Short mmCIF file of C-alpha atoms in Angstrom, two decimals:
data_model
loop_
_atom_site.label_atom_id
_atom_site.label_comp_id
_atom_site.label_asym_id
_atom_site.label_seq_id
_atom_site.Cartn_x
_atom_site.Cartn_y
_atom_site.Cartn_z
CA LEU G 1010 -3.36 26.45 -4.60
CA ARG G 1011 -6.54 28.25 -5.41
CA SER G 1012 -7.50 31.07 -7.70
CA ARG G 1013 -10.55 33.30 -7.68
CA ARG G 1014 -11.03 32.38 -11.26
CA ALA G 1015 -12.41 28.96 -12.15
CA ARG G 1016 -9.53 26.48 -11.99
CA LYS G 1017 -8.87 24.68 -15.23
CA PRO G 1018 -6.06 22.15 -15.68
CA LEU G 1019 -3.07 23.37 -17.58
CA ILE G 1020 -3.34 20.30 -19.76
CA ALA G 1021 -6.81 21.45 -20.87
CA SER G 1022 -5.54 24.62 -22.46
CA ILE G 1023 -2.79 22.75 -24.28
CA ASP G 1024 -5.24 20.09 -25.47
CA ARG G 1025 -7.67 22.78 -26.57
CA THR G 1026 -4.93 24.49 -28.56
CA ARG G 1027 -4.07 21.22 -30.25
CA ALA G 1028 -7.73 20.46 -30.97
CA GLU G 1029 -8.06 23.82 -32.70
CA GLY G 1030 -5.08 23.00 -34.88
CA LYS G 1031 -2.77 25.60 -33.38
CA ARG G 1032 0.42 23.62 -33.46
CA GLY G 1033 3.34 25.74 -34.44
CA THR G 1034 6.33 27.35 -32.90
CA GLY G 1035 4.08 28.86 -30.22
CA TYR G 1036 2.96 25.41 -29.09
CA THR G 1037 6.52 24.10 -28.94
CA THR G 1038 7.63 27.12 -26.94
CA THR G 1039 4.76 26.67 -24.51
CA MET G 1040 5.55 23.00 -23.92
CA GLU G 1041 9.20 23.80 -23.29
CA ALA G 1042 8.18 26.50 -20.83
CA VAL G 1043 5.85 24.11 -19.00
CA ARG G 1044 8.55 21.49 -18.66
CA ALA G 1045 11.01 24.05 -17.39
CA ALA G 1046 8.53 25.50 -14.92
CA ARG G 1047 7.80 22.09 -13.47
CA THR G 1048 11.35 21.06 -12.74
CA LEU G 1049 12.52 21.37 -9.15
CA ARG G 1050 15.14 19.66 -7.09
CA GLY G 1051 15.21 19.08 -3.36
CA GLN G 1052 15.02 16.77 -0.42
CA ASN G 1053 12.35 15.75 2.09
CA GLY G 1054 9.48 17.96 1.11
CA MET G 1055 10.81 19.27 -2.18
CA VAL G 1056 9.97 17.85 -5.54
CA GLY G 1057 12.64 15.87 -7.30
CA GLY G 1058 13.09 15.44 -11.01
CA SER G 1059 11.27 16.86 -13.98
CA VAL G 1060 7.64 16.59 -14.90
CA THR G 1061 6.87 15.63 -18.47
CA VAL G 1062 3.66 16.66 -20.15
CA ARG G 1063 3.04 14.16 -22.90
CA ARG G 1064 0.65 13.90 -25.78
CA PRO G 1065 -2.72 12.31 -25.10
CA SER G 1066 -3.04 8.61 -25.79
CA ARG G 1067 -4.44 7.22 -29.01
CA ALA G 1068 -7.71 6.48 -27.21
CA VAL G 1069 -8.07 10.12 -26.19
CA ARG G 1070 -7.21 11.43 -29.67
CA SER G 1071 -9.68 9.01 -31.20
CA THR G 1072 -12.35 10.10 -28.77
CA ARG G 1073 -11.77 13.72 -29.67
CA ARG G 1074 -12.12 12.98 -33.38
CA THR G 1075 -15.34 11.00 -32.97
CA GLY G 1076 -16.79 13.13 -30.21
CA ALA G 1077 -17.75 9.95 -28.29
CA ARG G 1078 -17.38 11.63 -24.96
CA GLY G 1079 -16.95 15.25 -25.92
CA LEU G 1080 -15.31 17.90 -23.83
CA LYS G 1081 -17.29 18.94 -20.81
CA GLY G 1082 -16.64 22.65 -20.84
CA LEU G 1083 -12.91 23.13 -21.34
CA GLU G 1084 -11.75 20.78 -18.59
CA VAL G 1085 -10.11 17.54 -19.65
CA ARG G 1086 -8.95 15.15 -16.94
CA ALA G 1087 -6.12 12.68 -17.37
CA GLN G 1088 -8.34 9.69 -16.78
CA ALA G 1089 -9.19 6.35 -18.35
CA LEU G 1090 -11.41 6.10 -21.44
CA PRO G 1091 -13.08 3.03 -23.00
CA ASN G 1092 -11.08 1.21 -25.64
CA GLU G 1093 -12.17 -1.30 -28.23
CA GLY G 1094 -12.26 -4.18 -25.77
CA GLY G 1095 -14.53 -2.46 -23.27
CA ALA G 1096 -11.81 -1.87 -20.68
CA ARG G 1097 -10.85 1.58 -19.67
CA LYS G 1098 -7.71 2.87 -21.30
CA PRO G 1099 -6.18 5.94 -19.71
CA SER G 1100 -4.62 8.92 -21.27
CA SER G 1101 -0.86 8.93 -21.26
CA MET G 1102 -0.91 12.38 -19.71
CA LYS G 1103 0.42 12.14 -16.19
CA PRO G 1104 -0.81 14.24 -13.27
CA VAL G 1105 1.38 16.99 -11.91
CA LYS G 1106 4.29 15.54 -10.05
CA ALA G 1107 4.03 17.40 -6.81
CA ALA G 1108 0.39 18.04 -6.13
CA MET G 1109 0.88 21.75 -5.61
CA VAL G 1110 0.92 23.48 -9.01
CA ASP G 1111 -1.24 26.50 -9.86
CA GLN G 1112 -4.09 25.27 -12.02
CA THR G 1113 -5.52 28.65 -13.08
CA GLU G 1114 -6.75 28.60 -16.66
CA VAL G 1115 -3.91 29.88 -18.79
CA ASN G 1116 -4.02 30.60 -22.49
CA GLN G 1117 -0.99 29.95 -24.64
CA SER G 1118 -0.29 33.65 -25.01
CA GLU G 1119 -0.35 34.17 -21.23
CA PHE G 1120 2.70 31.99 -20.56
CA SER G 1121 5.19 34.71 -19.76
CA ASP G 1122 8.40 34.29 -17.83
CA GLU G 1123 6.74 36.16 -14.96
CA ARG G 1124 3.90 33.65 -14.78
CA ILE G 1125 6.31 30.71 -14.84
CA GLN G 1126 8.33 32.25 -12.04
CA LYS G 1127 5.15 32.92 -10.06
CA THR G 1128 4.11 29.29 -10.43
CA LYS G 1129 7.48 28.10 -9.11
CA GLU G 1130 7.27 30.49 -6.16
CA GLN G 1131 3.76 29.34 -5.33
CA LEU G 1132 4.90 25.73 -5.43
CA ILE G 1133 7.81 26.37 -3.07
CA ALA G 1134 5.59 28.39 -0.74
CA GLU G 1135 3.04 25.58 -0.58
CA LEU G 1136 5.72 23.08 0.40
CA THR G 1137 6.71 25.21 3.38
CA LYS G 1138 3.21 25.31 4.85
CA GLU G 1139 2.24 23.16 7.79
CA ASP G 1140 -0.24 21.21 5.68
CA ALA G 1141 2.41 20.07 3.20
CA PRO G 1142 3.19 16.33 3.12
CA ALA G 1143 5.92 14.86 5.31
CA GLY G 1144 8.02 14.57 2.15
CA PHE G 1145 7.93 12.94 -1.26
CA SER G 1146 8.56 9.33 -2.17
CA GLY G 1147 9.55 7.99 -5.56
CA LEU G 1148 5.90 8.58 -6.51
CA ASN G 1149 6.64 12.33 -6.35
CA GLY G 1150 3.18 13.25 -5.08
CA LYS G 1151 1.34 11.45 -7.88
CA ALA G 1152 -1.38 10.16 -5.56
CA LEU G 1153 -2.01 13.53 -3.95
CA VAL G 1154 -3.45 15.27 -7.02
CA LEU G 1155 -6.09 12.68 -7.86
CA ASN G 1156 -9.76 12.89 -6.95
CA LYS G 1157 -12.54 10.34 -7.08
CA ASN G 1158 -13.63 11.33 -10.59
CA ASP G 1159 -10.26 10.20 -11.95
CA PHE G 1160 -10.94 6.56 -11.12
CA PRO G 1161 -12.73 3.97 -13.27
CA THR G 1162 -15.59 1.70 -12.23
CA MET G 1163 -15.05 -1.80 -10.91
CA ALA G 1164 -16.43 -3.23 -14.15
CA GLU G 1165 -13.97 -1.24 -16.24
CA VAL G 1166 -11.03 -2.38 -14.11
CA ALA G 1167 -12.21 -5.99 -14.20
CA ALA G 1168 -12.41 -5.83 -17.99
CA ALA G 1169 -8.77 -4.74 -18.16
CA ILE G 1170 -7.58 -7.96 -16.47
CA PRO G 1171 -7.20 -10.91 -18.90
CA ALA G 1172 -9.88 -13.52 -18.25
CA HIS G 1173 -7.41 -16.40 -17.92
CA CYS G 1174 -5.68 -14.58 -15.03
CA LYS G 1175 -8.76 -15.22 -12.92
CA VAL G 1176 -8.73 -18.99 -13.46
CA LEU G 1177 -7.61 -21.14 -10.51
CA ASP G 1178 -5.37 -24.15 -11.13
CA THR G 1179 -5.42 -26.50 -8.13
CA LYS G 1180 -2.43 -28.54 -9.31
CA LYS G 1181 -0.31 -25.44 -9.78
CA SER G 1182 -1.40 -24.04 -6.41
CA MET G 1183 -0.49 -27.30 -4.67
CA ALA G 1184 2.87 -27.35 -6.44
CA TYR G 1185 3.69 -23.92 -5.00
CA PHE G 1186 2.43 -25.00 -1.58
CA PHE G 1187 4.74 -28.03 -1.61
CA MET G 1188 7.59 -25.86 -2.86
CA SER G 1189 7.24 -23.36 -0.01
CA THR G 1190 6.72 -26.11 2.55
CA GLY G 1191 9.70 -28.06 1.25
CA ILE G 1192 12.09 -25.09 1.36
CA VAL G 1193 11.27 -24.27 4.96
CA LEU G 1194 11.14 -27.89 6.14
CA ALA G 1195 14.42 -28.82 4.46
CA MET G 1196 16.27 -25.89 6.05
CA GLY G 1197 14.78 -26.59 9.45
CA LEU G 1198 15.55 -30.32 9.43
CA ALA G 1199 19.10 -29.78 8.17
CA ALA G 1200 19.88 -27.09 10.74
CA ASN G 1201 18.43 -29.19 13.56
CA ALA G 1202 20.35 -32.27 12.50
CA PHE G 1203 23.79 -30.85 11.74
CA VAL G 1204 24.36 -27.55 13.56
CA PRO G 1205 25.02 -27.50 17.32
CA VAL G 1206 23.01 -25.04 19.38
CA LYS G 1207 26.00 -23.34 20.93
CA ALA G 1208 27.16 -19.75 21.28
CA ALA G 1209 30.02 -20.37 18.84
CA PHE G 1210 27.45 -21.05 16.11
CA LEU G 1211 25.37 -17.93 16.79
CA PRO G 1212 26.32 -16.27 13.45
CA PHE G 1213 25.02 -19.32 11.60
CA TRP G 1214 21.77 -19.36 13.54
CA LEU G 1215 21.18 -15.69 12.87
CA ALA G 1216 21.76 -16.20 9.14
CA TYR G 1217 19.54 -19.28 9.21
CA ALA G 1218 16.77 -17.31 10.88
CA ALA G 1219 16.97 -14.58 8.22
CA VAL G 1220 16.92 -16.97 5.26
CA CYS G 1221 14.44 -19.51 6.62
CA GLY G 1222 12.19 -16.75 7.97
CA THR G 1223 12.11 -15.06 4.58
CA ALA G 1224 11.05 -18.33 2.98
CA ALA G 1225 8.60 -18.98 5.82
CA PHE G 1226 6.73 -15.83 4.84
CA GLY G 1227 6.18 -17.47 1.45
CA PHE G 1228 4.79 -20.52 3.28
CA TRP G 1229 2.49 -18.23 5.29
CA LEU G 1230 1.36 -16.58 2.04
CA MET G 1231 -0.03 -19.91 0.86
CA GLY G 1232 -2.54 -19.58 3.70
CA HIS G 1233 -3.11 -15.99 2.63
CA GLU G 1234 -3.99 -17.24 -0.86
CA CYS G 1235 -6.44 -19.73 0.63
CA GLY G 1236 -8.06 -17.09 2.80
CA HIS G 1237 -8.86 -15.11 -0.35
CA PHE G 1238 -10.38 -18.14 -2.14
CA ALA G 1239 -7.57 -17.80 -4.68
CA PHE G 1240 -6.05 -21.26 -4.17
CA SER G 1241 -8.55 -23.81 -5.47
CA ASN G 1242 -12.18 -24.30 -6.40
CA ASN G 1243 -12.13 -27.23 -3.99
CA LEU G 1244 -13.15 -25.30 -0.87
CA ALA G 1245 -12.41 -28.14 1.56
CA LEU G 1246 -8.87 -28.55 0.22
CA GLN G 1247 -8.40 -24.79 0.21
CA ASP G 1248 -9.37 -24.39 3.86
CA ALA G 1249 -7.31 -27.43 4.86
CA VAL G 1250 -4.16 -26.01 3.26
CA GLY G 1251 -4.81 -22.52 4.65
CA PHE G 1252 -5.58 -23.79 8.13
CA PHE G 1253 -2.39 -25.88 8.19
CA SER G 1254 -0.17 -23.12 6.79
CA HIS G 1255 -1.35 -20.42 9.18
CA THR G 1256 -1.65 -22.60 12.25
CA MET G 1257 1.95 -23.78 11.87
CA CYS G 1258 2.93 -20.10 11.78
CA LEU G 1259 0.84 -19.40 14.94
CA THR G 1260 -1.75 -17.42 12.99
CA PRO G 1261 -5.45 -18.19 13.66
CA TYR G 1262 -6.63 -18.90 10.12
CA PHE G 1263 -10.35 -18.15 10.17
CA SER G 1264 -9.95 -15.15 12.47
CA TRP G 1265 -7.40 -13.64 10.14
CA GLN G 1266 -9.52 -14.53 7.10
CA ARG G 1267 -12.36 -12.42 8.50
CA SER G 1268 -10.27 -9.41 9.63
CA HIS G 1269 -8.28 -9.45 6.40
CA ALA G 1270 -11.48 -9.43 4.35
CA VAL G 1271 -12.48 -6.28 6.24
CA HIS G 1272 -9.03 -4.82 5.50
CA HIS G 1273 -9.60 -5.38 1.79
CA SER G 1274 -13.17 -4.10 1.79
CA LYS G 1275 -12.15 -0.77 3.37
CA VAL G 1276 -8.50 -0.36 2.33
CA ASN G 1277 -7.15 3.18 2.81
CA HIS G 1278 -10.26 4.24 4.71
CA MET G 1279 -9.29 6.49 7.59
CA TYR G 1280 -11.89 5.24 10.06
CA GLU G 1281 -13.29 1.95 8.78
CA GLY G 1282 -10.03 0.46 7.52
CA GLU G 1283 -8.46 -2.52 9.27
CA SER G 1284 -4.70 -2.85 9.93
CA HIS G 1285 -2.10 -0.13 9.35
CA VAL G 1286 -4.62 2.66 9.76
CA PRO G 1287 -2.68 5.86 10.52
CA LYS G 1288 -3.11 7.90 13.70
CA GLU G 1289 -4.34 11.47 13.65
CA THR G 1290 -1.84 14.10 14.74
CA GLY G 1291 -2.38 14.51 18.48
CA ASP G 1292 -3.56 10.95 19.15
CA GLY G 1293 -1.74 9.45 22.13
CA TYR G 1294 0.62 7.02 20.38
CA ALA G 1295 1.40 9.45 17.56
CA HIS G 1296 2.07 12.25 20.04
CA TYR G 1297 4.46 10.08 22.05
CA MET G 1298 6.32 9.07 18.89
CA ARG G 1299 6.77 12.73 17.95
CA GLU G 1300 8.10 13.41 21.43
CA LEU G 1301 10.51 10.49 21.10
CA ARG G 1302 11.81 11.85 17.81
CA PHE G 1303 12.13 15.37 19.22
CA TYR G 1304 14.00 14.43 22.40
CA CYS G 1305 15.99 11.38 21.22
CA GLY G 1306 16.57 12.15 17.58
CA LYS G 1307 15.62 10.64 14.25
CA LEU G 1308 17.93 7.62 14.57
CA VAL G 1309 16.57 6.42 17.91
CA HIS G 1310 13.01 7.06 16.83
CA GLY G 1311 13.57 5.23 13.54
CA LEU G 1312 15.11 2.17 15.19
CA PHE G 1313 12.30 1.99 17.75
CA SER G 1314 9.70 2.34 14.99
CA MET G 1315 11.43 -0.43 13.05
CA TRP G 1316 11.22 -2.69 16.10
CA VAL G 1317 7.52 -1.90 16.55
CA VAL G 1318 6.80 -2.73 12.90
CA SER G 1319 8.81 -5.95 13.07
CA THR G 1320 7.12 -7.25 16.22
CA GLY G 1321 3.72 -5.62 15.80
CA TRP G 1322 2.05 -8.64 14.17
CA VAL G 1323 1.60 -10.30 17.55
CA LEU G 1324 0.18 -7.09 19.03
CA TYR G 1325 -2.27 -6.90 16.14
CA LEU G 1326 -3.48 -10.46 16.72
CA MET G 1327 -3.76 -9.96 20.48
CA PHE G 1328 -5.09 -6.40 20.77
CA GLY G 1329 -5.83 -5.05 17.30
CA ALA G 1330 -2.81 -2.71 17.25
CA SER G 1331 -2.95 -0.46 14.13
CA GLY G 1332 -6.50 -1.66 13.47
CA GLY G 1333 -9.19 0.79 12.53
CA PRO G 1334 -10.91 2.91 15.21
CA ALA G 1335 -14.28 1.52 14.12
CA TYR G 1336 -13.50 -1.86 15.70
CA GLY G 1337 -11.90 -0.98 19.03
CA LEU G 1338 -9.99 -3.54 21.10
CA THR G 1339 -9.90 -6.86 19.25
CA ASN G 1340 -8.48 -10.32 19.76
CA HIS G 1341 -8.07 -12.96 17.06
CA PHE G 1342 -8.25 -15.82 19.57
CA TRP G 1343 -11.24 -14.88 21.75
CA PRO G 1344 -14.04 -12.69 20.30
CA LYS G 1345 -16.05 -12.35 23.51
CA GLY G 1346 -16.06 -10.32 26.70
CA VAL G 1347 -13.89 -7.20 26.51
CA PHE G 1348 -12.88 -8.27 22.99
CA LYS G 1349 -16.42 -8.40 21.65
CA THR G 1350 -16.44 -6.31 18.47
CA LYS G 1351 -18.20 -6.00 15.15
CA LEU G 1352 -14.97 -7.13 13.52
CA PHE G 1353 -16.02 -10.67 14.50
CA PRO G 1354 -19.82 -11.05 14.23
CA LYS G 1355 -21.45 -13.78 16.27
CA LYS G 1356 -21.59 -16.19 13.33
CA TRP G 1357 -17.78 -16.10 13.23
CA HIS G 1358 -17.23 -16.86 16.92
CA ALA G 1359 -16.98 -20.64 16.56
CA LYS G 1360 -14.42 -20.39 13.77
CA VAL G 1361 -12.40 -17.79 15.66
CA ILE G 1362 -12.27 -19.95 18.79
CA ALA G 1363 -11.39 -23.08 16.79
CA SER G 1364 -8.58 -21.24 15.03
CA GLY G 1365 -7.22 -19.96 18.34
CA ALA G 1366 -7.40 -23.42 19.88
CA ALA G 1367 -5.38 -24.88 17.01
CA VAL G 1368 -2.65 -22.28 17.52
CA ILE G 1369 -2.57 -23.08 21.23
CA GLY G 1370 -2.15 -26.74 20.26
CA VAL G 1371 0.95 -25.88 18.20
CA VAL G 1372 2.36 -23.85 21.10
CA ALA G 1373 1.82 -26.89 23.35
CA ALA G 1374 3.67 -29.09 20.84
CA LEU G 1375 6.57 -26.63 20.80
CA ALA G 1376 6.66 -26.69 24.58
CA TYR G 1377 6.81 -30.49 24.54
CA TRP G 1378 9.63 -30.34 21.99
CA ALA G 1379 11.52 -27.94 24.26
CA LYS G 1380 11.00 -30.31 27.19
CA CYS G 1381 12.44 -33.19 25.19
CA THR G 1382 15.40 -31.19 23.91
CA SER G 1383 15.94 -27.66 25.18
CA PHE G 1384 14.37 -24.24 24.97
CA ALA G 1385 17.44 -23.05 23.05
CA THR G 1386 16.88 -25.69 20.37
CA VAL G 1387 13.28 -24.67 19.78
CA ALA G 1388 14.21 -20.99 19.84
CA ALA G 1389 16.99 -21.52 17.28
CA VAL G 1390 15.23 -23.90 14.89
CA TYR G 1391 11.67 -22.52 15.07
CA GLY G 1392 11.70 -19.24 17.00
CA GLY G 1393 14.26 -17.38 14.90
CA PRO G 1394 12.58 -17.99 11.52
CA TRP G 1395 9.17 -17.30 13.09
CA ALA G 1396 10.37 -13.90 14.35
CA ILE G 1397 11.77 -12.99 10.92
CA MET G 1398 8.53 -14.11 9.26
CA ASN G 1399 6.61 -11.80 11.62
CA ALA G 1400 8.95 -8.96 10.70
CA TRP G 1401 8.30 -9.52 7.00
CA LEU G 1402 4.56 -9.52 7.68
CA GLY G 1403 4.76 -6.14 9.38
CA ILE G 1404 7.22 -4.56 6.95
CA VAL G 1405 5.57 -5.70 3.72
CA THR G 1406 2.08 -4.75 4.88
CA LEU G 1407 3.30 -1.35 6.06
CA LEU G 1408 4.97 -0.62 2.74
CA HIS G 1409 1.89 -1.70 0.81
CA HIS G 1410 -0.24 1.01 2.36
CA THR G 1411 2.01 3.72 3.76
CA ASP G 1412 4.21 6.49 2.42
CA VAL G 1413 4.71 10.19 2.93
CA ASP G 1414 2.71 11.22 -0.14
CA VAL G 1415 -0.04 8.58 -0.25
CA PRO G 1416 -3.29 9.84 1.32
CA HIS G 1417 -6.02 8.11 3.32
CA LEU G 1418 -9.66 8.95 2.73
CA GLU G 1419 -13.06 9.02 4.38
CA GLY G 1420 -16.72 9.61 3.62
CA GLU G 1421 -17.71 10.27 0.02
CA GLU G 1422 -14.06 10.70 -1.02
CA TRP G 1423 -13.49 6.97 -0.49
CA ASN G 1424 -14.62 4.10 -2.63
CA TYR G 1425 -13.32 0.58 -3.12
CA ILE G 1426 -11.48 1.16 -6.40
CA ARG G 1427 -9.89 4.40 -5.25
CA GLY G 1428 -8.70 2.72 -2.06
CA ALA G 1429 -7.29 -0.21 -4.02
CA PHE G 1430 -5.39 2.07 -6.40
CA LEU G 1431 -3.83 3.85 -3.41
CA THR G 1432 -1.94 0.64 -2.64
CA ILE G 1433 1.77 0.72 -3.55
CA ASP G 1434 3.84 -1.81 -5.49
CA ARG G 1435 7.55 -1.90 -4.73
CA PRO G 1436 10.72 -3.37 -6.31
CA TYR G 1437 11.49 -6.23 -3.94
CA TYR G 1438 14.76 -8.08 -4.41
CA LYS G 1439 14.28 -10.76 -7.07
CA ILE G 1440 14.93 -13.85 -4.96
CA VAL G 1441 12.77 -12.45 -2.14
CA ASP G 1442 10.00 -11.56 -4.57
CA TRP G 1443 10.07 -15.06 -6.00
CA VAL G 1444 10.09 -16.96 -2.71
CA GLN G 1445 7.30 -14.68 -1.40
CA HIS G 1446 5.16 -15.22 -4.49
CA HIS G 1447 5.35 -11.59 -5.71
CA ILE G 1448 3.12 -10.31 -2.93
CA GLY G 1449 5.05 -7.03 -2.61
CA SER G 1450 5.43 -6.26 -6.31
CA THR G 1451 1.83 -7.01 -7.37
CA HIS G 1452 -0.16 -5.73 -4.43
CA VAL G 1453 -2.16 -3.10 -6.30
CA LEU G 1454 -3.62 -5.87 -8.44
CA HIS G 1455 -4.17 -7.96 -5.32
CA HIS G 1456 -6.38 -5.26 -3.83
CA ILE G 1457 -8.22 -4.68 -7.09
CA ASN G 1458 -9.05 -8.39 -7.36
CA PRO G 1459 -7.76 -10.58 -4.49
CA ARG G 1460 -9.02 -13.74 -6.20
CA VAL G 1461 -6.36 -13.56 -8.90
CA PRO G 1462 -3.85 -16.30 -7.92
CA HIS G 1463 -0.26 -15.26 -7.40
CA TYR G 1464 1.00 -17.16 -10.47
CA HIS G 1465 -1.08 -14.83 -12.67
CA ALA G 1466 -0.46 -11.69 -10.62
CA GLN G 1467 2.47 -10.36 -12.64
CA GLU G 1468 0.64 -10.62 -15.95
CA ALA G 1469 -2.48 -9.04 -14.45
CA THR G 1470 -0.39 -6.26 -12.93
CA GLU G 1471 1.09 -5.44 -16.33
CA ALA G 1472 -2.43 -5.22 -17.73
CA ILE G 1473 -3.48 -2.82 -14.96
CA LYS G 1474 -0.32 -0.76 -15.43
CA LYS G 1475 -0.92 -0.50 -19.16
CA ALA G 1476 -4.61 0.35 -18.82
CA PHE G 1477 -4.29 2.87 -15.97
CA PRO G 1478 -0.77 4.36 -15.93
CA ASP G 1479 -1.99 7.61 -14.36
CA LEU G 1480 -3.49 5.72 -11.40
CA TYR G 1481 -1.14 2.78 -10.86
CA LEU G 1482 1.35 3.40 -8.04
CA HIS G 1483 4.82 1.88 -8.21
CA ASP G 1484 7.56 3.45 -6.10
CA PRO G 1485 10.98 2.62 -7.62
CA THR G 1486 12.77 3.49 -4.37
CA PRO G 1487 14.80 0.50 -3.07
CA VAL G 1488 12.78 -1.25 -0.37
CA HIS G 1489 15.24 -0.69 2.48
CA VAL G 1490 15.44 3.04 1.66
CA ALA G 1491 11.65 3.32 1.45
CA LEU G 1492 11.27 1.49 4.76
CA TRP G 1493 13.56 3.93 6.56
CA ARG G 1494 11.73 6.89 5.03
CA VAL G 1495 8.37 5.51 6.15
CA VAL G 1496 9.31 4.59 9.73
CA THR G 1497 11.02 7.93 10.34
CA ASN G 1498 8.51 10.25 8.66
CA CYS G 1499 5.08 8.61 8.68
CA ILE G 1500 4.03 9.29 12.27
CA SER G 1501 0.56 10.80 11.98
CA VAL G 1502 -1.82 12.39 9.51
CA LYS G 1503 -3.83 15.58 9.29
CA LYS G 1504 -6.75 16.50 7.05
CA VAL G 1505 -5.88 18.75 4.12
CA THR G 1506 -7.38 19.80 0.79
CA ASN G 1507 -5.49 18.80 -2.35
CA PRO G 1508 -5.26 21.08 -5.43
CA THR G 1509 -8.35 19.45 -6.99
CA GLY G 1510 -10.46 20.22 -3.92
CA SER G 1511 -10.40 16.68 -2.54
CA ARG G 1512 -10.27 16.44 1.27
CA GLN G 1513 -7.81 13.76 2.38
CA TRP G 1514 -5.62 12.68 5.27
CA VAL G 1515 -1.89 13.11 4.60
CA TYR G 1516 1.18 12.43 6.75
CA ASP G 1517 2.45 15.77 7.97
CA ASP G 1518 5.93 16.97 8.90
CA PRO G 1519 7.11 14.77 11.82
CA THR G 1520 9.22 17.62 13.23
CA LEU G 1521 6.20 19.83 13.83
CA PRO G 1522 4.86 19.92 17.41
CA SER G 1523 1.48 18.38 18.23
CA VAL G 1524 -1.02 18.82 21.04
CA LYS G 1525 -1.96 15.57 22.74
CA LYS G 1526 -5.69 14.88 22.38
CA ASN G 1527 -5.92 11.54 24.20
CA ASN G 1528 -3.85 8.64 25.59
CA ARG G 1529 -4.84 5.97 23.06
CA VAL G 1530 -2.10 3.51 22.22
CA PHE G 1531 -4.03 1.10 20.00
#
């Protein structure tokens, strides 16, 4: 919402009042009115829960006393400030919950019941516009109200992470590698040795696929750790472990290492990002998905979207599905001919081809195994867990970077730190989180510094959360509920302006019609 008058955050007027020593019954009344005005209930596009305006942190109060930073004009942003250790410590003031509150400068005396009611009406009106988000997650629009000036520098974020969290321990890394390998291998050998491959045992094989595939994603993540140089300072050992882990999972190691590095370098960039880059409203695939939802209903559309996410890993490796538009049609096995792209520069071609050849070798070994036994045996013992592992890959990556109220950026609005902080941590089930090395619950930290090994990721995440509570994104929604919300509502994005004036791409209402602009699928 905009005003003809210069927009000043509501927090600024309250802070100014406090700084001037005007804390009495008037202040208490104002705070109660603010809390009441910012409490709404609703579903799918309405704000849920109350918004609490809290006192500034000790760092902010100290800064005000010493005048270290000073107040630039009357505007005070809820952003991080230096603490004694050199890291940036944020204010405990949280941004407005729903991204749509009137930010006209308001003096304490101007807070009448009429103004509070007007603010609520403006909020509701904004949520009914076509440029409102597709809904609100457990983040309640937190990410939508931020702009680039709210974010710290890379040096300030790095200083917030304890130094020992960046130290690699080869013995510990190898112990986790053997643990993940042992879990998957033990289940596979036991199932192959003792369970008949017959229709009567189908329930067992389905359960085996789910459990072993979940653990297999942890095995795959050991290769992921190696690809980020977060496994060992012994580079030869690191690449050997990563190459083995990914090749056994039919993932071309060096090809993925390159494309994943690009994903990290441009995370949440609308055009230069790589993997899980959203489609613009009107793009071919997005338009067809809207049509599917309109004609077949939310349930059919949601189930189809779930299938696409669960099987899309192979399409990404083969054709670059969900990759960024800057890279075009890509292939992780053959970087030449029609698949020639800047995603794989010429100096990477040999490694890409070698990685693809190794995967083909594993496929040949599986074919020989099937010849010696049966196709059903290979499908049951290897194929089932492999399919579930692929599903986890698609689901976890989607949930890291997608939700109804998390924007994508472009141009000067984007920078590395802002993109990293727009990653989402989620409350994965404890046993799953453990066997998958906390990849889903510490992913913000992983994008801030991908060289922090997973066994330090939880501690480093707590440090980031403590230092930057206004910026850190953790959606408490149960994972299965969040997944359904994302696959049914996050179809395509449109460019909007948030209340701070930041231009960003946000998922819009999936029930709104769209005009097809092209026939692009990938």
